[in-house]
Amino acid sequence: EFVMALTAILVHVLNYNVTAQLEYHTRCFTKLLGRHAVYYYAVYLVFSALIRDQFVHRALIANSETLVLFPENVAFVLSSVLFVSGILLNLWTLKALGIKGMYNGDSFGHLMKEPVTSGPYKFFQDPQYVGTTWCMLSSAIAYQSYHGYVLTVWLYLVFNFSVKFIEGPHMYRIYNNAGKIKEEKEH
């Protein structure tokens, strides 16, 4: 169960990175699904995350109470606060970015005029990933699971690797290319 959860986390991140770049280079989803493809893609990514979470949940159940760090009532309160905070941070991020901004809309040609610096971006560089990591940590605490803590660290590392080496460079290329095209049109 644990290895499947590790794999599911990695596969989910690879999935949205590969499909975003595939769309950017080929427009295959837009050609197939039309101008609202980004919305279908958002639903697809939510389902992908739910599948990931199902594998994580199974791993936590199989490994519950293997690292009891808190009394049960403290674990309940702490995990509840972390979970609600993570969900609220993700919803705040969605409000700041909109569906197109949160779900790789730039790969679909929906570019923002400038980087978002309001809302949760005043406090975090990648608030959606922070919120998701808080939710994962809340589950590790709730299940008092050694594997849950390891999965939380793994999720954090995979997100950070993705931002630094895949998503960040991809987004830079998109906006850099858009800037070059805009300059060519102006001249």
XYZ file of C-alpha atoms in Angstrom:
187
model
C 0.000 0.000 0.000
C 2.802 2.408 0.920
C 4.681 1.987 -2.363
C 1.437 2.440 -4.288
C 0.787 5.695 -2.408
C 4.308 6.970 -3.134
C 3.783 6.073 -6.781
C 0.323 7.658 -6.931
C 1.715 10.964 -5.652
C 4.451 10.957 -8.272
C 2.150 9.829 -11.088
C -0.399 12.544 -10.299
C 2.244 15.288 -10.508
C 3.745 13.793 -13.671
C 0.248 13.500 -15.123
C -0.600 17.169 -14.821
C 2.846 18.259 -15.955
C 2.918 16.011 -19.027
C -0.666 16.763 -20.042
C -0.185 20.527 -19.588
C 2.896 20.487 -21.799
C 1.178 18.221 -24.313
C -1.694 20.710 -24.559
C 0.657 23.652 -24.874
C 2.637 22.082 -27.729
C -0.208 20.358 -29.611
C -3.512 21.902 -28.432
C -4.817 18.316 -28.534
C -7.355 18.768 -25.705
C -8.633 22.031 -27.156
C -8.964 20.421 -30.599
C -10.771 17.433 -29.097
C -12.968 19.195 -26.523
C -13.328 22.721 -27.897
C -12.854 26.109 -26.343
C -13.974 24.973 -22.883
C -11.340 22.241 -22.729
C -9.602 23.839 -19.748
C -12.740 23.279 -17.628
C -12.923 19.593 -18.573
C -9.210 19.389 -17.851
C -9.774 20.880 -14.377
C -12.345 18.176 -13.617
C -9.922 15.553 -14.924
C -7.195 16.845 -12.574
C -9.552 16.812 -9.596
C -10.379 13.164 -10.346
C -6.674 12.411 -10.717
C -6.057 13.933 -7.272
C -8.939 11.920 -5.795
C -7.417 8.711 -7.157
C -4.067 9.706 -5.625
C -5.811 10.388 -2.331
C -7.499 6.990 -2.384
C -4.107 5.252 -2.584
C -2.787 7.453 0.214
C -5.847 6.714 2.347
C -5.339 2.968 1.943
C -1.702 3.306 2.965
C -2.638 5.286 6.058
C -5.271 2.775 7.126
C -2.775 -0.063 6.719
C -0.213 1.830 8.815
C -2.356 3.568 11.423
C -1.082 4.093 14.964
C 2.519 3.265 14.076
C 3.849 6.648 15.184
C 1.688 8.008 17.963
C 2.978 11.527 18.631
C -0.162 13.018 20.184
C -2.935 11.932 22.510
C -6.048 11.045 20.512
C -7.966 14.235 21.360
C -4.968 16.455 20.494
C -4.417 14.541 17.231
C -8.079 15.050 16.340
C -8.007 18.811 16.950
C -4.624 19.337 15.289
C -5.497 17.253 12.228
C -8.893 18.963 11.907
C -7.349 22.443 12.062
C -4.669 21.498 9.514
C -7.209 19.903 7.177
C -9.637 22.827 7.278
C -6.741 25.281 6.900
C -5.419 23.347 3.884
C -8.832 23.271 2.199
C -9.415 26.971 2.890
C -5.965 27.842 1.537
C -6.717 25.895 -1.652
C -10.085 27.632 -2.014
C -8.428 31.008 -1.445
C -5.905 30.111 -4.143
C -8.746 29.174 -6.476
C -10.388 32.527 -5.771
C -7.119 34.362 -6.521
C -6.373 32.457 -9.738
C -9.736 31.294 -11.031
C -10.244 27.888 -12.624
C -8.068 28.724 -15.626
C -5.225 29.972 -13.468
C -5.312 27.091 -11.019
C -5.603 24.284 -13.546
C -2.861 25.023 -16.093
C -4.946 27.450 -18.101
C -1.768 29.073 -19.387
C -1.002 25.829 -21.241
C -4.416 26.236 -22.890
C -3.607 29.770 -24.016
C -5.360 31.559 -21.136
C -2.530 33.823 -20.036
C -2.653 36.208 -17.119
C -1.618 39.801 -17.720
C 0.730 39.751 -14.733
C 1.752 37.384 -11.935
C -0.768 37.046 -9.122
C 0.588 38.601 -5.931
C -2.656 39.058 -4.021
C -4.542 36.714 -1.723
C -2.527 33.738 -0.544
C 0.348 34.752 -2.824
C 1.162 37.496 -0.315
C 2.243 34.710 2.046
C 3.202 31.685 -0.074
C 4.840 31.184 -3.449
C 2.792 28.063 -4.222
C -0.199 28.173 -1.853
C -2.090 25.319 -3.513
C 0.785 22.982 -2.802
C 1.105 24.275 0.760
C -2.613 23.634 1.322
C -2.412 20.143 -0.138
C 0.634 19.367 2.004
C -1.208 20.581 5.111
C -4.085 18.232 4.237
C -1.662 15.325 3.847
C -0.023 16.161 7.178
C -3.455 16.329 8.791
C -4.121 12.772 7.616
C -0.763 11.560 8.939
C -1.619 13.060 12.331
C -5.189 11.739 12.304
C -4.008 8.200 11.548
C -0.842 8.637 13.674
C 0.936 6.912 10.805
C 4.670 6.745 10.235
C 3.985 6.192 6.537
C 1.691 9.226 6.594
C 4.558 11.459 7.723
C 6.873 9.973 5.095
C 4.197 10.481 2.422
C 3.801 14.106 3.536
C 7.527 14.733 3.117
C 7.465 12.907 -0.245
C 4.525 15.022 -1.446
C 6.331 18.202 -0.399
C 9.531 17.131 -2.174
C 7.712 16.090 -5.365
C 5.801 19.389 -5.471
C 8.975 21.404 -4.946
C 10.925 19.428 -7.557
C 8.055 19.907 -10.005
C 7.887 23.668 -9.417
C 11.640 24.136 -9.689
C 12.432 21.867 -12.640
C 9.202 21.306 -14.604
C 6.338 23.713 -13.920
C 8.400 26.830 -13.330
C 10.499 26.484 -16.486
C 7.387 25.535 -18.507
C 5.505 28.608 -17.291
C 8.542 30.803 -17.934
C 8.700 29.510 -21.539
C 4.980 30.115 -22.074
C 5.110 33.718 -20.909
C 8.469 34.383 -22.540
C 7.124 33.113 -25.884
C 3.936 35.153 -25.441
C 6.062 38.257 -24.799
C 8.083 37.646 -27.963
C 4.918 37.213 -30.019
C 3.473 40.425 -28.541
C 6.684 42.320 -29.382
C 6.622 41.008 -32.970
C 3.015 42.166 -33.399
C 3.898 45.640 -32.104
C 6.745 46.054 -34.620
